[in-house]
mmCIF file of C-alpha atoms in Angstrom:
data_model
loop_
_atom_site.group_PDB
_atom_site.id
_atom_site.type_symbol
_atom_site.label_atom_id
_atom_site.label_comp_id
_atom_site.label_asym_id
_atom_site.label_seq_id
_atom_site.Cartn_x
_atom_site.Cartn_y
_atom_site.Cartn_z
ATOM 1 C CA GLY O 97 52.947 74.897 116.525
ATOM 2 C CA ALA O 98 51.534 77.266 113.416
ATOM 3 C CA ALA O 99 50.343 76.920 110.077
ATOM 4 C CA LYS O 100 52.619 78.038 107.388
ATOM 5 C CA ARG O 101 50.970 81.138 105.706
ATOM 6 C CA GLY O 102 50.595 79.561 102.320
ATOM 7 C CA LEU O 103 48.867 76.780 103.610
ATOM 8 C CA LEU O 104 46.019 78.988 104.608
ATOM 9 C CA MET O 105 45.393 80.952 101.472
ATOM 10 C CA ALA O 106 42.063 80.365 99.842
ATOM 11 C CA HIS O 107 43.764 79.393 96.282
ATOM 12 C CA ALA O 108 45.605 76.809 97.976
ATOM 13 C CA ALA O 109 42.872 74.928 99.197
ATOM 14 C CA ASN O 110 42.295 72.609 97.082
ATOM 15 C CA ALA O 111 46.003 71.329 96.848
ATOM 16 C CA VAL O 112 46.079 71.407 100.644
ATOM 17 C CA GLY O 113 43.068 69.830 101.671
ATOM 18 C CA SER O 114 42.423 69.470 105.749
ATOM 19 C CA LEU O 115 44.255 71.177 108.167
ATOM 20 C CA ALA O 116 45.573 70.499 111.982
ATOM 21 C CA LEU O 117 47.724 71.657 114.478
ATOM 22 C CA VAL O 118 49.942 69.211 116.452
ATOM 23 C CA ALA O 119 52.013 69.707 119.224
ATOM 24 C CA VAL O 120 56.183 69.377 118.027
ATOM 25 C CA ASP O 121 58.214 68.643 121.280
ATOM 26 C CA GLY O 122 61.271 70.933 121.392
ATOM 27 C CA LEU O 123 60.190 73.684 119.527
ATOM 28 C CA GLY O 124 59.511 77.108 120.957
ATOM 29 C CA SER O 125 55.995 79.075 120.509
ATOM 30 C CA ALA O 126 55.404 80.616 116.524
ATOM 31 C CA GLY O 127 56.260 84.546 116.787
ATOM 32 C CA PRO O 128 53.429 87.043 115.882
ATOM 33 C CA ALA O 129 51.742 86.112 112.553
ATOM 34 C CA ASP O 130 49.213 88.118 110.549
ATOM 35 C CA MET O 131 46.990 85.151 109.981
ATOM 36 C CA GLN O 132 46.132 82.138 112.575
ATOM 37 C CA LEU O 133 44.100 78.495 111.680
ATOM 38 C CA ILE O 134 41.016 78.550 113.916
ATOM 39 C CA SER O 135 41.612 75.451 115.703
ATOM 40 C CA PRO O 136 41.186 74.146 119.435
ATOM 41 C CA GLN O 137 44.989 74.696 119.830
ATOM 42 C CA SER O 138 45.501 77.981 118.845
ATOM 43 C CA MET O 139 42.182 79.736 120.528
ATOM 44 C CA ASP O 140 41.900 80.427 124.061
ATOM 45 C CA PHE O 141 37.969 80.450 124.375
ATOM 46 C CA GLY O 142 35.457 77.539 124.681
ATOM 47 C CA LYS O 143 37.626 75.697 127.043
ATOM 48 C CA HIS O 144 35.638 75.750 130.122
ATOM 49 C CA PRO O 145 32.388 73.574 130.555
ATOM 50 C CA ARG O 146 29.323 75.322 132.087
ATOM 51 C CA GLU O 147 29.421 75.516 135.842
ATOM 52 C CA PHE O 148 26.791 73.595 137.690
ATOM 53 C CA ASP O 149 24.978 76.358 138.747
ATOM 54 C CA TYR O 150 24.454 78.112 135.196
ATOM 55 C CA HIS O 151 20.998 78.922 134.509
ATOM 56 C CA LYS O 152 19.377 80.197 131.113
ATOM 57 C CA GLY O 153 20.117 84.239 132.233
ATOM 58 C CA LYS O 154 23.628 83.335 132.443
ATOM 59 C CA ALA O 155 23.368 81.511 128.780
ATOM 60 C CA GLY O 156 21.819 85.024 127.498
ATOM 61 C CA ARG O 157 19.081 86.111 126.044
ATOM 62 C CA LEU O 158 19.041 86.431 121.813
ATOM 63 C CA GLY O 159 16.783 88.066 119.551
ATOM 64 C CA ILE O 160 16.687 87.208 115.961
ATOM 65 C CA LEU O 161 14.949 89.228 112.933
ATOM 66 C CA ALA O 162 14.297 86.819 110.148
ATOM 67 C CA GLY O 163 11.865 85.142 107.463
ATOM 68 C CA SER O 164 9.430 86.334 105.117
ATOM 69 C CA PRO O 165 6.482 84.318 103.355
ATOM 70 C CA ARG O 166 8.839 83.231 100.727
ATOM 71 C CA TYR O 167 11.977 82.355 102.927
ATOM 72 C CA SER O 168 10.598 81.003 106.200
ATOM 73 C CA GLY O 169 13.033 77.958 106.443
ATOM 74 C CA ALA O 170 15.693 80.679 107.315
ATOM 75 C CA ALA O 171 14.379 81.697 109.875
ATOM 76 C CA ILE O 172 13.578 78.555 111.333
ATOM 77 C CA LEU O 173 17.122 77.285 110.533
ATOM 78 C CA THR O 174 18.562 80.712 112.279
ATOM 79 C CA ALA O 175 16.605 79.570 115.487
ATOM 80 C CA LEU O 176 17.725 76.132 115.120
ATOM 81 C CA GLY O 177 21.611 76.865 115.484
ATOM 82 C CA ALA O 178 21.001 79.130 118.569
ATOM 83 C CA LEU O 179 19.104 76.594 120.326
ATOM 84 C CA ARG O 180 21.680 73.843 119.227
ATOM 85 C CA ALA O 181 24.480 76.221 120.344
ATOM 86 C CA GLY O 182 23.048 76.874 123.801
ATOM 87 C CA ALA O 183 21.330 80.280 123.804
ATOM 88 C CA GLY O 184 19.424 80.640 127.410
ATOM 89 C CA LEU O 185 16.110 82.352 125.448
ATOM 90 C CA ILE O 186 15.589 83.056 122.100
ATOM 91 C CA THR O 187 12.872 85.222 120.630
ATOM 92 C CA LEU O 188 12.533 85.004 116.577
ATOM 93 C CA HIS O 189 10.667 88.254 115.409
ATOM 94 C CA ALA O 190 9.109 87.969 111.859
ATOM 95 C CA PRO O 191 6.727 89.888 109.547
ATOM 96 C CA ARG O 192 3.142 88.999 110.468
ATOM 97 C CA ALA O 193 2.871 87.678 107.032
ATOM 98 C CA ALA O 194 5.442 85.208 107.669
ATOM 99 C CA CYS O 195 4.496 84.107 111.292
ATOM 100 C CA ASN O 196 1.973 81.081 110.469
ATOM 101 C CA ALA O 197 4.556 79.494 108.037
ATOM 102 C CA ILE O 198 7.270 79.860 110.656
ATOM 103 C CA ARG O 199 5.052 78.623 113.598
ATOM 104 C CA SER O 200 4.324 75.366 112.147
ATOM 105 C CA ARG O 201 7.806 74.389 112.365
ATOM 106 C CA LEU O 202 9.371 76.363 114.762
ATOM 107 C CA PRO O 203 11.300 74.457 117.735
ATOM 108 C CA VAL O 204 8.771 74.725 120.882
ATOM 109 C CA GLU O 205 11.620 76.178 122.811
ATOM 110 C CA VAL O 206 11.722 79.324 120.749
ATOM 111 C CA MET O 207 9.451 82.545 121.260
ATOM 112 C CA LEU O 208 7.597 84.190 118.032
ATOM 113 C CA LYS O 209 6.709 87.575 117.897
ATOM 114 C CA VAL O 210 5.158 89.375 115.194
ATOM 115 C CA CYS O 211 7.174 92.359 113.930
ATOM 116 C CA ASP O 212 6.188 94.958 111.644
ATOM 117 C CA ASP O 213 8.744 97.606 112.642
ATOM 118 C CA PRO O 214 12.277 96.780 113.128
ATOM 119 C CA ARG O 215 12.385 99.421 116.095
ATOM 120 C CA ASP O 216 10.160 97.271 118.526
ATOM 121 C CA ILE O 217 13.056 95.164 119.045
ATOM 122 C CA LEU O 218 15.056 98.056 120.437
ATOM 123 C CA ASP O 219 12.470 97.987 123.677
ATOM 124 C CA GLU O 220 13.502 94.217 124.436
ATOM 125 C CA SER O 221 16.495 93.251 126.649
ATOM 126 C CA TYR O 222 18.727 91.297 124.668
ATOM 127 C CA ASP O 223 22.319 89.880 124.930
ATOM 128 C CA ALA O 224 22.747 89.908 121.226
ATOM 129 C CA LEU O 225 20.857 90.128 117.802
ATOM 130 C CA VAL O 226 20.744 88.578 114.433
ATOM 131 C CA VAL O 227 19.534 90.504 111.755
ATOM 132 C CA GLY O 228 18.501 89.446 107.943
ATOM 133 C CA PRO O 229 18.377 85.713 107.197
ATOM 134 C CA GLY O 230 15.045 85.370 104.954
ATOM 135 C CA LEU O 231 13.913 88.471 105.022
ATOM 136 C CA GLY O 232 13.732 89.297 102.003
ATOM 137 C CA PRO O 233 14.175 92.749 99.878
ATOM 138 C CA CYS O 234 13.628 95.337 102.619
ATOM 139 C CA PRO O 235 10.692 97.765 101.360
ATOM 140 C CA ASP O 236 10.956 101.290 101.781
ATOM 141 C CA SER O 237 8.207 101.351 104.835
ATOM 142 C CA LEU O 238 10.695 99.009 106.620
ATOM 143 C CA GLY O 239 14.264 100.634 105.690
ATOM 144 C CA ALA O 240 14.035 103.711 108.435
ATOM 145 C CA GLY O 241 13.538 101.145 111.173
ATOM 146 C CA LEU O 242 15.988 98.528 110.216
ATOM 147 C CA ARG O 243 18.471 101.402 109.640
ATOM 148 C CA ASN O 244 17.414 102.481 113.516
ATOM 149 C CA LEU O 245 17.859 99.027 114.908
ATOM 150 C CA ILE O 246 21.377 98.415 113.194
ATOM 151 C CA GLU O 247 22.698 101.769 114.168
ATOM 152 C CA SER O 248 20.861 102.041 117.215
ATOM 153 C CA THR O 249 21.730 98.598 119.163
ATOM 154 C CA LEU O 250 24.590 98.679 121.870
ATOM 155 C CA ILE O 251 24.974 95.039 121.902
ATOM 156 C CA PRO O 252 26.525 92.452 119.394
ATOM 157 C CA THR O 253 24.533 92.232 116.317
ATOM 158 C CA LEU O 254 25.177 89.818 113.526
ATOM 159 C CA ILE O 255 23.961 90.956 110.149
ATOM 160 C CA ASP O 256 23.557 88.076 107.360
ATOM 161 C CA ALA O 257 21.737 87.671 104.103
ATOM 162 C CA ASP O 258 18.977 90.214 103.314
ATOM 163 C CA GLY O 259 20.109 92.376 106.122
ATOM 164 C CA LEU O 260 23.787 92.365 104.334
ATOM 165 C CA ASN O 261 21.820 93.541 101.217
ATOM 166 C CA PHE O 262 20.198 96.553 102.927
ATOM 167 C CA VAL O 263 23.831 97.554 104.258
ATOM 168 C CA ALA O 264 25.037 97.646 100.762
ATOM 169 C CA ASN O 265 22.417 99.715 99.540
ATOM 170 C CA ASP O 266 23.080 102.458 102.404
ATOM 171 C CA CYS O 267 26.490 102.991 102.764
ATOM 172 C CA SER O 268 26.474 105.491 105.233
ATOM 173 C CA ILE O 269 24.856 103.330 107.659
ATOM 174 C CA LYS O 270 27.403 103.512 111.032
ATOM 175 C CA LEU O 271 29.110 99.871 111.904
ATOM 176 C CA ASP O 272 31.228 98.887 114.454
ATOM 177 C CA GLU O 273 33.502 96.012 115.899
ATOM 178 C CA ARG O 274 30.278 94.689 117.577
ATOM 179 C CA HIS O 275 28.643 94.361 113.798
ATOM 180 C CA LEU O 276 29.647 91.031 112.727
ATOM 181 C CA LEU O 277 28.832 90.825 108.923
ATOM 182 C CA THR O 278 28.703 87.489 107.454
ATOM 183 C CA PRO O 279 28.567 87.300 103.278
ATOM 184 C CA HIS O 280 29.033 84.656 101.088
ATOM 185 C CA PRO O 281 31.553 85.923 98.004
ATOM 186 C CA GLY O 282 28.682 87.167 96.318
ATOM 187 C CA GLU O 283 27.113 89.416 99.230
ATOM 188 C CA PHE O 284 30.674 90.755 99.757
ATOM 189 C CA LYS O 285 31.333 91.505 96.152
ATOM 190 C CA ARG O 286 27.878 93.722 96.550
ATOM 191 C CA LEU O 287 29.268 95.193 100.242
ATOM 192 C CA ALA O 288 32.753 95.996 98.467
ATOM 193 C CA PRO O 289 32.729 96.031 94.381
ATOM 194 C CA ASP O 290 35.439 97.827 94.462
ATOM 195 C CA LEU O 291 37.588 95.260 96.060
ATOM 196 C CA GLU O 292 36.595 92.561 93.541
ATOM 197 C CA GLY O 293 39.502 90.899 91.599
ATOM 198 C CA ARG O 294 41.788 91.105 95.266
ATOM 199 C CA CYS O 295 42.623 87.671 96.919
ATOM 200 C CA ARG O 296 39.967 87.186 99.861
ATOM 201 C CA GLU O 297 42.549 87.558 102.456
ATOM 202 C CA GLU O 298 43.656 91.119 101.168
ATOM 203 C CA ALA O 299 39.860 92.226 100.567
ATOM 204 C CA ALA O 300 39.061 91.232 104.180
ATOM 205 C CA ARG O 301 42.004 93.314 105.656
ATOM 206 C CA ALA O 302 40.799 96.438 103.298
ATOM 207 C CA PHE O 303 37.058 96.130 104.254
ATOM 208 C CA VAL O 304 37.694 95.734 108.239
ATOM 209 C CA GLN O 305 40.227 98.558 108.063
ATOM 210 C CA ARG O 306 37.321 101.161 106.438
ATOM 211 C CA CYS O 307 34.434 99.575 107.363
ATOM 212 C CA ARG O 308 35.444 99.100 111.099
ATOM 213 C CA ALA O 309 32.549 96.208 111.494
ATOM 214 C CA THR O 310 33.799 92.553 112.032
ATOM 215 C CA LEU O 311 33.805 90.259 109.027
ATOM 216 C CA LEU O 312 33.001 86.261 108.714
ATOM 217 C CA LEU O 313 33.708 85.962 105.015
ATOM 218 C CA LYS O 314 32.465 82.579 104.024
ATOM 219 C CA GLY O 315 33.837 79.825 101.876
ATOM 220 C CA CYS O 316 35.834 76.888 101.963
ATOM 221 C CA ARG O 317 38.321 78.737 103.895
ATOM 222 C CA THR O 318 36.081 80.752 105.888
ATOM 223 C CA ILE O 319 37.707 83.922 107.174
ATOM 224 C CA VAL O 320 37.274 86.109 110.449
ATOM 225 C CA ALA O 321 38.543 89.693 110.167
ATOM 226 C CA LYS O 322 38.969 92.499 112.855
ATOM 227 C CA ALA O 323 40.978 95.325 112.500
ATOM 228 C CA GLY O 324 44.074 95.410 113.925
ATOM 229 C CA GLN O 325 43.800 91.407 114.524
ATOM 230 C CA PRO O 326 45.689 88.578 112.134
ATOM 231 C CA LEU O 327 43.182 87.314 110.295
ATOM 232 C CA ARG O 328 41.534 83.977 111.488
ATOM 233 C CA ILE O 329 40.953 81.319 109.025
ATOM 234 C CA ASN O 330 38.933 78.238 109.504
ATOM 235 C CA SER O 331 40.278 74.652 109.623
ATOM 236 C CA THR O 332 36.763 72.780 109.410
ATOM 237 C CA GLY O 333 34.285 72.250 106.803
ATOM 238 C CA THR O 334 33.454 69.990 103.718
ATOM 239 C CA PRO O 335 32.133 70.029 100.221
ATOM 240 C CA ALA O 336 29.137 67.905 101.252
ATOM 241 C CA MET O 337 27.398 71.337 103.530
ATOM 242 C CA SER O 338 27.625 72.811 99.939
ATOM 243 C CA ASN O 339 23.769 73.481 100.342
ATOM 244 C CA GLY O 340 21.200 75.897 101.399
ATOM 245 C CA GLY O 341 20.563 76.982 104.855
ATOM 246 C CA GLN O 342 23.796 76.555 106.480
ATOM 247 C CA GLY O 343 24.577 80.125 106.806
ATOM 248 C CA ASP O 344 21.370 80.590 108.461
ATOM 249 C CA LEU O 345 22.404 77.772 110.825
ATOM 250 C CA LEU O 346 25.638 79.453 111.364
ATOM 251 C CA SER O 347 24.086 82.892 112.059
ATOM 252 C CA GLY O 348 21.852 81.180 114.657
ATOM 253 C CA VAL O 349 24.917 79.321 116.144
ATOM 254 C CA ILE O 350 27.395 82.682 116.293
ATOM 255 C CA GLY O 351 24.288 84.768 117.614
ATOM 256 C CA ALA O 352 24.306 82.172 120.658
ATOM 257 C CA LEU O 353 27.906 82.501 121.342
ATOM 258 C CA MET O 354 27.632 86.327 121.294
ATOM 259 C CA ALA O 355 24.468 86.099 123.873
ATOM 260 C CA GLY O 356 26.766 84.139 125.904
ATOM 261 C CA GLY O 357 29.140 87.069 126.343
ATOM 262 C CA MET O 358 31.669 86.288 123.437
ATOM 263 C CA LEU O 359 32.651 89.180 121.355
ATOM 264 C CA ALA O 360 32.051 89.166 118.010
ATOM 265 C CA PHE O 361 35.696 88.237 116.675
ATOM 266 C CA ASP O 362 35.601 85.126 118.868
ATOM 267 C CA ALA O 363 32.239 84.202 118.300
ATOM 268 C CA GLY O 364 32.467 83.959 114.684
ATOM 269 C CA ALA O 365 35.583 82.110 114.524
ATOM 270 C CA TYR O 366 34.036 79.428 117.117
ATOM 271 C CA GLY O 367 31.096 79.329 115.488
ATOM 272 C CA ALA O 368 32.692 78.543 112.155
ATOM 273 C CA TRP O 369 34.867 75.811 113.542
ATOM 274 C CA LEU O 370 31.783 74.164 115.393
ATOM 275 C CA CYS O 371 29.589 74.200 111.954
ATOM 276 C CA GLY O 372 32.192 72.910 109.716
ATOM 277 C CA ARG O 373 33.354 69.923 112.359
ATOM 278 C CA ALA O 374 29.506 69.137 112.802
ATOM 279 C CA ALA O 375 28.997 68.687 109.141
ATOM 280 C CA GLU O 376 32.355 66.582 109.042
ATOM 281 C CA LEU O 377 31.265 64.696 112.241
ATOM 282 C CA HIS O 378 27.803 63.758 110.172
ATOM 283 C CA VAL O 379 29.556 62.626 106.919
ATOM 284 C CA ALA O 380 31.794 60.600 108.943
ATOM 285 C CA ALA O 381 29.149 58.754 110.499
ATOM 286 C CA HIS O 382 26.467 58.950 107.583
ATOM 287 C CA GLY O 383 28.552 59.695 104.253
ATOM 288 C CA GLY O 384 27.072 61.521 101.562
ATOM 289 C CA ILE O 385 25.739 65.120 102.004
ATOM 290 C CA ALA O 386 25.365 67.142 105.086
ATOM 291 C CA THR O 387 22.054 69.020 105.124
ATOM 292 C CA ALA O 388 21.952 72.149 107.273
ATOM 293 C CA THR O 389 19.487 70.242 109.633
ATOM 294 C CA ASP O 390 22.402 67.305 109.710
ATOM 295 C CA THR O 391 24.912 69.894 110.871
ATOM 296 C CA ALA O 392 22.567 70.912 113.410
ATOM 297 C CA SER O 393 22.388 67.433 114.903
ATOM 298 C CA GLN O 394 25.913 67.238 115.629
ATOM 299 C CA LEU O 395 26.637 70.480 117.125
ATOM 300 C CA GLY O 396 26.671 68.767 120.603
ATOM 301 C CA LEU O 397 29.769 66.687 119.672
ATOM 302 C CA ALA O 398 31.418 69.412 117.725
ATOM 303 C CA PHE O 399 31.505 71.360 121.166
ATOM 304 C CA GLY O 400 32.795 68.144 122.644
ATOM 305 C CA ASN O 401 35.499 67.635 120.239
ATOM 306 C CA TRP O 402 36.531 71.084 120.733
ATOM 307 C CA ARG O 403 36.905 70.865 124.544
ATOM 308 C CA THR O 404 38.632 67.328 124.585
ATOM 309 C CA ALA O 405 41.372 68.703 122.244
ATOM 310 C CA GLN O 406 41.937 71.663 124.397
ATOM 311 C CA ARG O 407 42.854 69.457 127.391
#
């Protein structure tokens, strides 16, 4: 099956509500579309459980550059998301001034390294990077190093939060499809002020055509966009997850998926679906609000939901 285009538009979300694909006997497959609903039935990835001889090397090494004295929680939630999504080895790089606050609450499975120059991360052997959650305003002393890291790395790199603000302030930074930018609407406005006023779907298409990076535009219908590909529109999520930290958790989840070998475009779509479903599961079981920590606690069940629905 396939979702009707109008059902996927952001401005229709309150009228449409939840979306799901179901099989209808006797109908042929849908033709090419410029928009796709992210669901287990419409995507090919995530089908196969880990083989019995799987090990942490296959799960991938993820590097995270995140945190500051004021925003230590963002770094911790990013690491937690990566841990729950199955990264094999996770190293969190944080400024020296933030390390004590981060260390006190960081999951014991995550390594912590002092990082006063982002270029030092280039010497590590990572399979993917997450850059930006909770970094705070980037001082001039770190700007050159951060730019060098973003432009020089050859691995999938997610850029979020203060990393996005840095990119918005330096339009000459070279990006490509390995870079996954994950802005909320306010951050997207800073990245592309000239696209303000256009509908989210049109703005996402225009942005990836000129920027060449992959885009995950957050919202009640999160959009994942890549030049030359149909827009992917997320089918999960709940207003109960409208609180701080969810984006940091999502960054970690997507980072882990990329470290495990997924392309940025696929990892963005899968990660958005998983976090939305995890929050839905928490609310179904407990009611009320789903914090980022609540969402993290249900990620294992969300992975299981995806695989069960693909059978």
